[in-house]
XYZ file of C-alpha atoms in Angstrom:
614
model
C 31.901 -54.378 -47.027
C 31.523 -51.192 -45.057
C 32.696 -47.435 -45.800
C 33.683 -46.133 -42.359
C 37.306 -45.678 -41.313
C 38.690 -49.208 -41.865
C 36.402 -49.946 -45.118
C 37.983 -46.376 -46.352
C 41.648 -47.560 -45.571
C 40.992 -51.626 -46.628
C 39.723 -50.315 -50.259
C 42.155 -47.819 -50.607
C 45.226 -50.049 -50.072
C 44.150 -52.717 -52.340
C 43.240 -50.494 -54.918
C 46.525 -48.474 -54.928
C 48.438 -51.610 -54.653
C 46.630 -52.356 -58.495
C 43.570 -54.849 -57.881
C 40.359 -54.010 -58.595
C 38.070 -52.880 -55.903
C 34.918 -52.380 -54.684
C 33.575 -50.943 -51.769
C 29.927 -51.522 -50.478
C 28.124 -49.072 -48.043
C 24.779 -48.593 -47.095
C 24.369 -45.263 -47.581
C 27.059 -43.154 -49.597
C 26.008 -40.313 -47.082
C 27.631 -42.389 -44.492
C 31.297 -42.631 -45.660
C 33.872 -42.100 -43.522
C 31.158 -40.950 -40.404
C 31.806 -39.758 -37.510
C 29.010 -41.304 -35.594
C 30.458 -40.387 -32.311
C 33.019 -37.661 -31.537
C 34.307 -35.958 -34.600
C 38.012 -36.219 -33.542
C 40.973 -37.734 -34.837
C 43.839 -39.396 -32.400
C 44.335 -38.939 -28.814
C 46.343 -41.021 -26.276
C 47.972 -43.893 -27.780
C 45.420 -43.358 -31.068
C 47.470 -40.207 -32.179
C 50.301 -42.689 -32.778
C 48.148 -45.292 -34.663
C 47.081 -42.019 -37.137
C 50.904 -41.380 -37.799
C 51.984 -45.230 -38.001
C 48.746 -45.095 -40.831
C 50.496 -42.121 -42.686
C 53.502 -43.914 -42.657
C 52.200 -46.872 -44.079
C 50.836 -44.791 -46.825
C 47.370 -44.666 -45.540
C 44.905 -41.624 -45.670
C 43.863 -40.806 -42.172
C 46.458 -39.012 -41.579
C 46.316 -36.666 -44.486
C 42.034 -36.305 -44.172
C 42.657 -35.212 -40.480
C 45.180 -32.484 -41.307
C 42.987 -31.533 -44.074
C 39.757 -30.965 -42.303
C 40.678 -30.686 -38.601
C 39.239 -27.452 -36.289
C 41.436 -27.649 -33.378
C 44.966 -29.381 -32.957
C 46.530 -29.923 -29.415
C 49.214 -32.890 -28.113
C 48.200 -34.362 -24.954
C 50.040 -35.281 -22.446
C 52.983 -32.736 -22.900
C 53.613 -32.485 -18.973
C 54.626 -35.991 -19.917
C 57.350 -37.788 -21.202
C 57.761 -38.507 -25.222
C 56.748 -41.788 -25.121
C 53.050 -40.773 -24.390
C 52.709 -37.588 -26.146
C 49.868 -37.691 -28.603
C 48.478 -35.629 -31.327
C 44.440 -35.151 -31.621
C 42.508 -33.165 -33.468
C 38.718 -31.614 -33.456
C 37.630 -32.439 -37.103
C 34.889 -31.209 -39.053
C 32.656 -33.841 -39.526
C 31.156 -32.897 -42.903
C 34.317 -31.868 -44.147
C 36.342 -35.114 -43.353
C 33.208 -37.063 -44.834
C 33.450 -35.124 -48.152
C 37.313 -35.658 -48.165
C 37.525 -39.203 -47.711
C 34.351 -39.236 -50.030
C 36.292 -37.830 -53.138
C 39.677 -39.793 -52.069
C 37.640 -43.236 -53.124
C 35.517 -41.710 -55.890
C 38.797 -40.404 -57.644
C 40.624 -43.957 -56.765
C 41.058 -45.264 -60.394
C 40.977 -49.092 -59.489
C 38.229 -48.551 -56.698
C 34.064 -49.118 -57.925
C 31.992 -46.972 -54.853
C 28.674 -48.943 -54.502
C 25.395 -48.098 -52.250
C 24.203 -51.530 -51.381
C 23.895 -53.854 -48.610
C 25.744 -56.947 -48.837
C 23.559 -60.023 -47.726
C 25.543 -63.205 -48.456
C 29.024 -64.143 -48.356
C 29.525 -67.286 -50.889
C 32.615 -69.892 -50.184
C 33.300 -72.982 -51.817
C 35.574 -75.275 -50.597
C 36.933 -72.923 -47.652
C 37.573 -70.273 -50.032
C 35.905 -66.861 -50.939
C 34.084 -66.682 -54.428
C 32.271 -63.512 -53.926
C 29.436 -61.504 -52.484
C 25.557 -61.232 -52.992
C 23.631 -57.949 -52.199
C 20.176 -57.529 -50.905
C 19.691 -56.992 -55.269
C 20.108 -60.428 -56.294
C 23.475 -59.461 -57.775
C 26.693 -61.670 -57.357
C 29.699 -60.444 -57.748
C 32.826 -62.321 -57.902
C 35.811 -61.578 -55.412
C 39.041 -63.495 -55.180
C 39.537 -61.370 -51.266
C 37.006 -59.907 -49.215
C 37.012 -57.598 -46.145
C 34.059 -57.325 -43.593
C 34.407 -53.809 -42.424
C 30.432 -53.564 -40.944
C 31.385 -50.992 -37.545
C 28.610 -51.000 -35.512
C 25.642 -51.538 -38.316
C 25.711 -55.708 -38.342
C 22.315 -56.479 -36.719
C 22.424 -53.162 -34.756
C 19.849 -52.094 -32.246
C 19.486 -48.458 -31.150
C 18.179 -48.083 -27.633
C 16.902 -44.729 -26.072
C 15.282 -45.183 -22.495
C 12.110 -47.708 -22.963
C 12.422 -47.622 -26.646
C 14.350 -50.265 -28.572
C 14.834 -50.468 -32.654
C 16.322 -52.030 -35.425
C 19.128 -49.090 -36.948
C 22.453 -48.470 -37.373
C 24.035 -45.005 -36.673
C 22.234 -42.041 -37.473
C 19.114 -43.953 -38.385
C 20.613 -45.608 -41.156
C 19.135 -49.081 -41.619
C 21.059 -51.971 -40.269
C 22.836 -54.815 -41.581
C 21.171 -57.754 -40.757
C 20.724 -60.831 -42.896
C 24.648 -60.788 -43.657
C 24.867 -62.017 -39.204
C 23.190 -65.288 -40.446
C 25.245 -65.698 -43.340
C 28.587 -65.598 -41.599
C 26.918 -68.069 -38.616
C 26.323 -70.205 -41.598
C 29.977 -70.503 -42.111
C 30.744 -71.064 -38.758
C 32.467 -68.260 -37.532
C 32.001 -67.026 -34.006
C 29.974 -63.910 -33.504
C 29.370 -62.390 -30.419
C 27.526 -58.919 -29.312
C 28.530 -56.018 -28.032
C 27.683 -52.593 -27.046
C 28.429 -48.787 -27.828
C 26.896 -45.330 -27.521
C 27.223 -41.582 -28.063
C 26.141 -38.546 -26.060
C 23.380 -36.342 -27.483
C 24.105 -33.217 -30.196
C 22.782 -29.786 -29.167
C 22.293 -26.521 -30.573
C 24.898 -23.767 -29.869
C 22.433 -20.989 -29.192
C 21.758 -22.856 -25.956
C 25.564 -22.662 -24.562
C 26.574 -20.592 -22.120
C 30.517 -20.639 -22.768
C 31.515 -17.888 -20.997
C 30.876 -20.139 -17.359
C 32.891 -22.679 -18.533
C 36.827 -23.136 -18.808
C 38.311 -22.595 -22.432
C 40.417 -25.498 -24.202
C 42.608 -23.948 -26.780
C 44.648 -25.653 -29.295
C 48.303 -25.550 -29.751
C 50.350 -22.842 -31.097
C 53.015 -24.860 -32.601
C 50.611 -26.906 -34.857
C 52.103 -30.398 -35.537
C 50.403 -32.391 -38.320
C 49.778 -36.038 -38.774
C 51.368 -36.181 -42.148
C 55.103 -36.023 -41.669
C 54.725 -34.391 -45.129
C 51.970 -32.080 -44.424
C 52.321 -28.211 -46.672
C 48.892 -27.430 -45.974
C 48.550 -24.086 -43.573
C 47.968 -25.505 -40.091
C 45.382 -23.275 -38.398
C 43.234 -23.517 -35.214
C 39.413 -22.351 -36.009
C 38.054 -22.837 -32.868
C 37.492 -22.983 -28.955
C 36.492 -26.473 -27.464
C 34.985 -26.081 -23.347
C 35.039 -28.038 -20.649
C 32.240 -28.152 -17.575
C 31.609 -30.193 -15.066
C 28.706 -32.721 -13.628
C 27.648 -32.071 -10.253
C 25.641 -33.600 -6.938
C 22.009 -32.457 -8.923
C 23.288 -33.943 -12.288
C 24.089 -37.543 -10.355
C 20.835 -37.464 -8.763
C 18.751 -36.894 -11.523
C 20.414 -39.913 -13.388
C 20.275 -42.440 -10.284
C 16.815 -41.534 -9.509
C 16.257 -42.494 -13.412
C 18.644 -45.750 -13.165
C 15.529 -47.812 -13.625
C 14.641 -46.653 -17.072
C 18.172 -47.029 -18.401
C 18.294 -50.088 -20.982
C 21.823 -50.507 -19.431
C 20.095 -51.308 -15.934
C 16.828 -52.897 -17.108
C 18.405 -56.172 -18.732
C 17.293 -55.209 -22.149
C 20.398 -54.684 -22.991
C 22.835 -58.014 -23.689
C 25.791 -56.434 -25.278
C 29.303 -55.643 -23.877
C 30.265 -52.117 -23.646
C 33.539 -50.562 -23.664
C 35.226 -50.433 -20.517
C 37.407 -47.645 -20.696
C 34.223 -45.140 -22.319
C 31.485 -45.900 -19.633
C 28.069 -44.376 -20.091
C 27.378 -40.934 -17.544
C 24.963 -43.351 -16.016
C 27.797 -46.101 -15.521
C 30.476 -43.549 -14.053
C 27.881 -42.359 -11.739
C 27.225 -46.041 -10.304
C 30.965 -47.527 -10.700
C 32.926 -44.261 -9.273
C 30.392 -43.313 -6.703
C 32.897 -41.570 -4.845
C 33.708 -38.777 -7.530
C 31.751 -35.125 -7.067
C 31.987 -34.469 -10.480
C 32.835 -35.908 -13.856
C 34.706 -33.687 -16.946
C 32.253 -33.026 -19.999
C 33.682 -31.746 -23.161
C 32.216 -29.285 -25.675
C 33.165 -29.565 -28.914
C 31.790 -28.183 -32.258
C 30.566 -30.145 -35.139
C 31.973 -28.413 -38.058
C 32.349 -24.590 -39.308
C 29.341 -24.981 -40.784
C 26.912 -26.304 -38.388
C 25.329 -25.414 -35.265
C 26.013 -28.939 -33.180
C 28.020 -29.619 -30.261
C 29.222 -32.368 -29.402
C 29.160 -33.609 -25.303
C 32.027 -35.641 -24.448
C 31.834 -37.655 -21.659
C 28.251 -38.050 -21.513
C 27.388 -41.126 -23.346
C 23.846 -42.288 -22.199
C 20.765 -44.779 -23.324
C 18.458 -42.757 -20.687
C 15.083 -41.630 -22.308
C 14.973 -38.528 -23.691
C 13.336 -36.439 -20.934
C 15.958 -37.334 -18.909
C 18.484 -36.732 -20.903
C 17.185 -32.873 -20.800
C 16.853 -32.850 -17.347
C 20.286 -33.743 -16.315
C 21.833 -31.976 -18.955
C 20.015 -28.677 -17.812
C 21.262 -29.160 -14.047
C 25.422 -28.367 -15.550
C 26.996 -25.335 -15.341
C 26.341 -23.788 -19.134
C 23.809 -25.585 -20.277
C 21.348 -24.871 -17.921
C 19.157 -24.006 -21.087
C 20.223 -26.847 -23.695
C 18.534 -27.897 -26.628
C 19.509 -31.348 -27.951
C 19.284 -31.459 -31.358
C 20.062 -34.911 -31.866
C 19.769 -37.408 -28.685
C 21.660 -40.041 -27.281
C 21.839 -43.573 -27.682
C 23.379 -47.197 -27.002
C 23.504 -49.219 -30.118
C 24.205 -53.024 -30.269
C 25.742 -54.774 -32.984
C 27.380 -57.885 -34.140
C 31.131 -58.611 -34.413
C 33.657 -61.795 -34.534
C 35.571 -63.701 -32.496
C 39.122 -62.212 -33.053
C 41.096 -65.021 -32.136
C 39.473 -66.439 -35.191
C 42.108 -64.497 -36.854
C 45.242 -64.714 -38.414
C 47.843 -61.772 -37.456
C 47.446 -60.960 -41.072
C 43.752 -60.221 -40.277
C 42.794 -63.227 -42.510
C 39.883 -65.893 -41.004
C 41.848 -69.209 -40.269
C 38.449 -71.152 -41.493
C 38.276 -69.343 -44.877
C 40.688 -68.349 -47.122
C 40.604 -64.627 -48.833
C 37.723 -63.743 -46.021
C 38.963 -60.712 -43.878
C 37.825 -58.461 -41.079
C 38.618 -55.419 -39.745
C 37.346 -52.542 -37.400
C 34.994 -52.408 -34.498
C 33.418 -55.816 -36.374
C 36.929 -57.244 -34.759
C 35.946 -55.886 -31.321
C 38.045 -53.136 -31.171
C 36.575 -49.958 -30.555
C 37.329 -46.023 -32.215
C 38.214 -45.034 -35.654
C 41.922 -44.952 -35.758
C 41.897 -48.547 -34.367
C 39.735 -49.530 -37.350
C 41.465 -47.680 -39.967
C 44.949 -49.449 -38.742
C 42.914 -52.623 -39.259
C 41.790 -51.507 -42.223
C 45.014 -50.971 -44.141
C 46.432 -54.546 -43.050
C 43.471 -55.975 -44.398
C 43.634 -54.284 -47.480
C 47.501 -55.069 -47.996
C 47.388 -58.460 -46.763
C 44.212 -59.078 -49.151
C 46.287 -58.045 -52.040
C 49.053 -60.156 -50.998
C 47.092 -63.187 -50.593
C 45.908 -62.924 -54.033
C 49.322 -62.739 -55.223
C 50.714 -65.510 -53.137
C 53.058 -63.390 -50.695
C 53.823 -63.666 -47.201
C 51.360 -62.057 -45.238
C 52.429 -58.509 -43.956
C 52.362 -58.853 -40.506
C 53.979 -56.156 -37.659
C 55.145 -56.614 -34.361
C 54.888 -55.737 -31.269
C 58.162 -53.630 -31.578
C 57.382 -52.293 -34.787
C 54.412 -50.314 -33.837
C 51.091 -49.624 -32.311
C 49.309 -51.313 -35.132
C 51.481 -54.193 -34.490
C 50.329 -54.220 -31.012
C 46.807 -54.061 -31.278
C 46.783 -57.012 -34.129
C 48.886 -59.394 -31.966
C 46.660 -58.335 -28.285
C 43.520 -59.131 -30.499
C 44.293 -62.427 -31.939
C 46.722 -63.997 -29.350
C 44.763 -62.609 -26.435
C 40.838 -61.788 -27.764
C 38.699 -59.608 -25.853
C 35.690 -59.555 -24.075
C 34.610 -55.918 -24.551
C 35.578 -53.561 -27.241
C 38.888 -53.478 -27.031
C 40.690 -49.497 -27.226
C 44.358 -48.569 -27.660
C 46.297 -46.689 -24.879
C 50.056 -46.601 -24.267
C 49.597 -48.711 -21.859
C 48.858 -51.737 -23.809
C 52.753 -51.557 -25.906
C 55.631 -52.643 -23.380
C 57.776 -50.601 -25.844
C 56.144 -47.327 -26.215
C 59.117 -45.163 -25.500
C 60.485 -46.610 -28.952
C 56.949 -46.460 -30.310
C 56.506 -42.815 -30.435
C 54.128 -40.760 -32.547
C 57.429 -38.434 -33.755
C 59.178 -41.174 -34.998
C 56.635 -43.341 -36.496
C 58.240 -42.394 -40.087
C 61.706 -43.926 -39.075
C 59.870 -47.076 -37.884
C 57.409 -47.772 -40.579
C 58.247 -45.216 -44.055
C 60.503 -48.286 -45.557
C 57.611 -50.906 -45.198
C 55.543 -48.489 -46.715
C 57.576 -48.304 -49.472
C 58.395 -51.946 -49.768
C 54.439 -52.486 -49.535
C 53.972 -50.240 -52.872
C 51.504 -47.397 -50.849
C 54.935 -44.742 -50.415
C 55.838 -43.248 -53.668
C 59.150 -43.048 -54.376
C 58.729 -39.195 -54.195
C 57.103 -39.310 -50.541
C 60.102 -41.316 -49.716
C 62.692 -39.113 -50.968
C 61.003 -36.421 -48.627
C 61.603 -38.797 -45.508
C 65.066 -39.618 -46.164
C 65.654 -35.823 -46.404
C 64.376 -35.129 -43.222
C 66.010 -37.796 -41.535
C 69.614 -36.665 -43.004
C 68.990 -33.289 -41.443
C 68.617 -35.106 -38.132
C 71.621 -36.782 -38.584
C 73.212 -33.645 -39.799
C 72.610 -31.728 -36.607
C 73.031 -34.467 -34.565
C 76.485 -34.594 -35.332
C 77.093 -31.031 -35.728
C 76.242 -30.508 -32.271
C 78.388 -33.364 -31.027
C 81.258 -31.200 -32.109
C 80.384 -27.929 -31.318
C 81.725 -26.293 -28.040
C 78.914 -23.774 -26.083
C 81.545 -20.989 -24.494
C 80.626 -19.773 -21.031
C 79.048 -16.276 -21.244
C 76.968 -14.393 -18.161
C 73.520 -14.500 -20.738
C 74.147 -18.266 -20.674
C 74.622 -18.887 -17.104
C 71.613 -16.330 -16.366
C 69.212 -19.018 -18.994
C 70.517 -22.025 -16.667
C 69.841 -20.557 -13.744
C 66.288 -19.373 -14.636
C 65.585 -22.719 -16.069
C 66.343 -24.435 -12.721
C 69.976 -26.143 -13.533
C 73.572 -25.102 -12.817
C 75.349 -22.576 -14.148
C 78.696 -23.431 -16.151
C 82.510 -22.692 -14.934
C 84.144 -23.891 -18.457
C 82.811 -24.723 -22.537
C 80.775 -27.603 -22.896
C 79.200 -29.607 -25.983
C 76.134 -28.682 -27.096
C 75.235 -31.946 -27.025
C 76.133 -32.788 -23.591
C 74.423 -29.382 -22.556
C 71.115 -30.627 -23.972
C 71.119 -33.762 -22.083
C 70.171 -31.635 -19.454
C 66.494 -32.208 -18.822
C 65.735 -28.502 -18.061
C 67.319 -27.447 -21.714
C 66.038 -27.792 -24.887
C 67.302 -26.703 -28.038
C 65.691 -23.575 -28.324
C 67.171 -22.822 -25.044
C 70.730 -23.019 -26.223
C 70.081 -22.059 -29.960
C 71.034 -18.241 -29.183
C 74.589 -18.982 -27.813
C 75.709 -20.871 -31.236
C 75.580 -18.574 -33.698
C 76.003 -21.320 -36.227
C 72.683 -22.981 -35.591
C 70.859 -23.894 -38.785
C 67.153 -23.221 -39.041
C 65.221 -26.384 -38.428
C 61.864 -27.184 -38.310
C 59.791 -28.147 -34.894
C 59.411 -31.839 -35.836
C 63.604 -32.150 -36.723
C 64.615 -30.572 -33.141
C 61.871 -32.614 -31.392
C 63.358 -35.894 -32.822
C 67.041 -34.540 -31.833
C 65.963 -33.862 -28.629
C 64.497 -37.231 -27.749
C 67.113 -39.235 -29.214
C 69.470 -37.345 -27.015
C 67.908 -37.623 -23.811
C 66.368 -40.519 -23.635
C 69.670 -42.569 -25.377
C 70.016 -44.966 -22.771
C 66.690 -46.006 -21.850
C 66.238 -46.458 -25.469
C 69.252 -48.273 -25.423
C 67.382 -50.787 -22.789
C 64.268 -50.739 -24.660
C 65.585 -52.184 -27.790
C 67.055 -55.206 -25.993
C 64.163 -56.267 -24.817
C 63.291 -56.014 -28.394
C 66.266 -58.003 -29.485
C 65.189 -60.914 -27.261
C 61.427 -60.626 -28.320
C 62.029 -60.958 -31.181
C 64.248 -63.840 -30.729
C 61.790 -65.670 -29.297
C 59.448 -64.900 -32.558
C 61.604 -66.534 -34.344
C 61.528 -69.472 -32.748
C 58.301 -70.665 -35.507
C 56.142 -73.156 -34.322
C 54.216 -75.844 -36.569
C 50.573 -75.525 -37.384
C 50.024 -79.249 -36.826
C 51.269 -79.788 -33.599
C 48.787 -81.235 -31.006
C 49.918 -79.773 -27.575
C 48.546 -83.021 -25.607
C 51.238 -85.314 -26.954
C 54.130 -82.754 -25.337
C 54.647 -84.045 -21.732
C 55.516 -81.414 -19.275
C 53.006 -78.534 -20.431
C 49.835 -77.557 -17.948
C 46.506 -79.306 -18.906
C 45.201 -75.258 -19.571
C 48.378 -75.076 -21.550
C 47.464 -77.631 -23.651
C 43.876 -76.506 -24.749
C 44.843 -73.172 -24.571
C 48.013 -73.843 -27.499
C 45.574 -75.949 -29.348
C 42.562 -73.476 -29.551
C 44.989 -70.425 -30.893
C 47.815 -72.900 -32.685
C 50.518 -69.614 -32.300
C 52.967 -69.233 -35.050
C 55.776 -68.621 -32.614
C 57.263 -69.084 -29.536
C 57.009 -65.448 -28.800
C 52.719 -65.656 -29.202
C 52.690 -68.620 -27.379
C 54.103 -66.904 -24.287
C 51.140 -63.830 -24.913
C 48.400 -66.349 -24.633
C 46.454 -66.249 -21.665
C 46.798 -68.992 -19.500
C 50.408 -69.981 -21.031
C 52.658 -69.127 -18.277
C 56.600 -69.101 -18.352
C 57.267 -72.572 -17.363
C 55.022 -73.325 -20.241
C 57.014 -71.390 -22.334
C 60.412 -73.643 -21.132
C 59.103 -76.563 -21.872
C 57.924 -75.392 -25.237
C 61.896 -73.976 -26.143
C 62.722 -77.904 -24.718
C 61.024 -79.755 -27.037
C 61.833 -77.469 -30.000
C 65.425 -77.797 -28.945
C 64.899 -81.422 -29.177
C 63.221 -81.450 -32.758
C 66.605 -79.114 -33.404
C 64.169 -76.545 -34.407
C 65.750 -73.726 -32.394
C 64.970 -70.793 -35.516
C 68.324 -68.728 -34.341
């Protein structure tokens, strides 16, 4: 129920893995949208798009298809936070995705709204549309982004809409109150669209992209080419002004609107009031699509009325003559409880009902399209009687942002960032395919062809790993000249080439010249030699903390316990353990309000039972 990025991924896997599919959306026009930036990854999101690919999802592959400018963040940075993002053609990844389902032999594409979901006896039958029709469903996946019930508001003015003045979803809200899940409301919004004829670029500071293109697809042989500029300007002491002195006719400020917003993606209006201190605030403009006139204004997210909008935009450097084309706006919509949820993404209250995306409270498209997939797989599974297919914390990003929504819940839309994984130096956007490719394949969504690429690849790594373990670098003046240049000591004798490249100054590149028996390798191959090499041993300390993580999530824990009858845990431990029932020991220690003491007298009384899981 829902086309956007985690409808596109949820249909996809279940059709691929052989059941027959539908997927409703309100408007086929709408598939796969872009309703705010058109961009794919970013910090901690660029990881989620290759942990997708790896999986065998399509997100990946759309975004390399379609994409107008490519550039890794974070490179003054250490590997563990690197991250890929791209400027996508909106159109273009629309019409992609588009053809992806139409051409999906097991997957029906249906315009229609979906009004009723029908249960008997706590488990799915099927789905009604605004039509009349029924149609029968052993799984389905609520995938509604930000059109359940949504409200558009634009200074004074209110309405019913989804994105882009598509019409909302609306009698499906009562339908799923009917079945007694929890559904709460929250807030979003988008800067305005304006015309490129009214941009001044050459007063503000260029953003290229990268030379040394690296895709999403570990796989990628499409040619990997940069079409276009993106800009960056700046707010300034006018801009603020104009927007405080208009405070009163924000939405956000009035009371009319209930919702919560997203934190970490504040409105212009927002920033202005909560970091008063700040001169200036970064704005981002970035193009549309090759075949469009729009720009897109990062950074300036607003629900002020139009007129204002103008005003304030006119008052920054380059667009002191802009023309919005298309304006902003705050939209409210509906969403669940996520701690209503299974880790497999499954409702606890009905069996075969799913959800995924921003109706799950996360916010951004790689989030939902992460969601997406496990919903889809886990959907097929459940029809089949499997285990659920669930990832951990140490597996991946994916696996982090499943367990943080339904152990912990959130009260705002809930984004990704490196920050969130306490493993993210072995979580890593380069070696997503070392971490995730076999699940893939034992899934059924990586060919056995796709596979064979990846275990290619990774012999090469192994290859030159242990090639340069054995190969001696001879002292020569052009050598010692490189060190010195690069800021580390010059050598008196031979060395390895590997120890040489545990130097942090050094890369391979930088020592490739002085072995005249250096194969040619591609960029991805020497970055994943290179990280394995010097950051060994605080990978090394990473993955025991993984060890005893997952130690812990082995300890299982029964369904049926109540948590009153154990004597020693906190009265808040108690409710807490009942509300969420965790599977594991591990979970139980995530929930909020379940503190370590908790946690030992939980291992106590398993110990007791003699259910230690070891």
């Amino acid at each position: 129920m829902g086309a956007g990025h985690a409808g596109c991924e949820a249909a996809l896997a279940a059709a691929r893995l052989g059941k027959k599919t539908a997927v409703f959306v309100l408007s086929l026009d709408t598939i796969a949208n872009m309703p705010c930036n058109p961009c794919i990854g970013g910090s901690a999101k660029g990881q989620l798009v290759c942990e997708i690919d790896s999986l065998g999802g399509e997100m990946g592959k759309a975004a390399d298809a379609t994409f107008l400018q490519s550039r890794i963040l974070n490179r003054g940075k250490g590997p563990a936070v690197h991250s890929l993002r791209v400027q996508s053609d909106r159109m273009k990844y629309h019409s992609y995705m588009k053809s992806v389902l139409e051409r999906e032999p097991n997957l029906d594409v249906k315009q229609g709204e979906v009004t009723e979901i029908c249960v008997e006896d706590g488990k799915i039958t099927g789905i009604k549309t605004r039509l009349g029709a029924f149609y029968g469903a052993k799984a389905v996946i609520i995938t509604t982004g930000t059109y359940l019930n949504g409200e558009i508001h634009i200074g004074e003015l209110s309405y019913s809409c989804g994105p882009d003045n598509v019409a909302a979803a609306i009698p499906l809200t009562e339908s799923l109150k009917k079945l007694g899940l929890d559904i709460r409301r929250f807030k979003t919004g988008t800067p305005a669209r304006v015309h490129k004829r009214s941009i001044d670029f050459s007063v503000m500071e260029e953003q290229c992209g990268d030379e040394d293109i690296m895709p999403f697809a570990f796989d990628n042989e499409r040619p990997l080419e940069n079409k276009v500029k993106c800009y960056v300007t700046y707010t300034n002491a006018e801009t603020h002004k104009v927007i405080l002195d208009n405070l009163h006719r924000s939405p956000l400020y009035s009371g009319r609107i209930h919702g919560v917003g997203p934190r970490y993606c504040p409105s212009i209006e927002d920033k202005i009031v909560r970091f008063s201190d700040k001169e200036r605030h970064q704005l981002f403009v970035e193009p549309m699509g090759l075949d469009t006139d729009e720009y897109y204004l990062q950074g300036m997210s607003t629900s002020l009325p139009e007129d204002v909008q103008i005003k304030f935009l006119r008052t920054i450097k380059g667009l002191e003559n802009v023309e919005i084309m298309r304006p902003a706006y705050a939209i409210e919509y509906d969403c669940c409880n996520p701690l209503e949820l299974y880790a497999s993404l499954e409702f606890k209250k009905i069996k075969g009902l799913f959800g995924a995306g921003q109706f799950n409270c996360t916010s951004g498209y790689e989030e939902a399209a992460a969601q997406g997939l496990i919903a889809g797989v886990n959907a097929v599974r459940g029809i089949e009687g499997k285990e659920p297919f669930i990832l951990d914390r140490a597996s991946s990003y994916i696996g982090t942002l499943i367990d943080d929504l339904v152990t912990k819940g959130c009260v705002e839309p809930y984004r990704m960032m490196t920050s969130r994984s306490e493993y993210r130096l072995i979580l890593r956007q380069d070696n997503a395919p070392e971490r995730l490719m076999d699940y893939g394949r034992e899934i059924g969504l990586v060919s056995e062809e796709r596979y064979e690429k990846y275990q290619q690849m990774m012999q090469k790594v192994t290859d030159e790993t242990a090639r340069i373990a054995r190969t001696t670098i001879h002292v020569t003046d052009e050598l010692n000249q490189m060190l010195t240049e690069k800021g580390t000591s010059p050598l008196t004798h031979g060395i390895k080439f590997i120890e040489l490249l545990k130097r942090p100054q050094i890369g391979y590149n930088d020592i490739k010249p002085f072995d005249k028996f250096a194969p040619e390798l591609s960029a991805d191959i020497i970055n994943k030699i290179e990280i394995n090499i010097k950051y060994e041993g605080y990978i090394k300390t990473q993955q025991a903390q993984i060890k005893e993580m997952r130690r812990l999530e082995n300890k299982l824990l029964p369904t049926d316990i109540d948590y009153k009858t154990i004597s020693g845990l906190r009265l808040e431990a108690q409710e807490k353990l009942n509300k969420h029932k965790p599977l594991n020991i591990g979970q139980a220690g995530r929930i909020s309000g379940v503190n370590p003491a908790d946690v030992s007298v939980l291992l106590i009384w398993l110990a007791a039972k003699g259910n230690n899981n070891d």
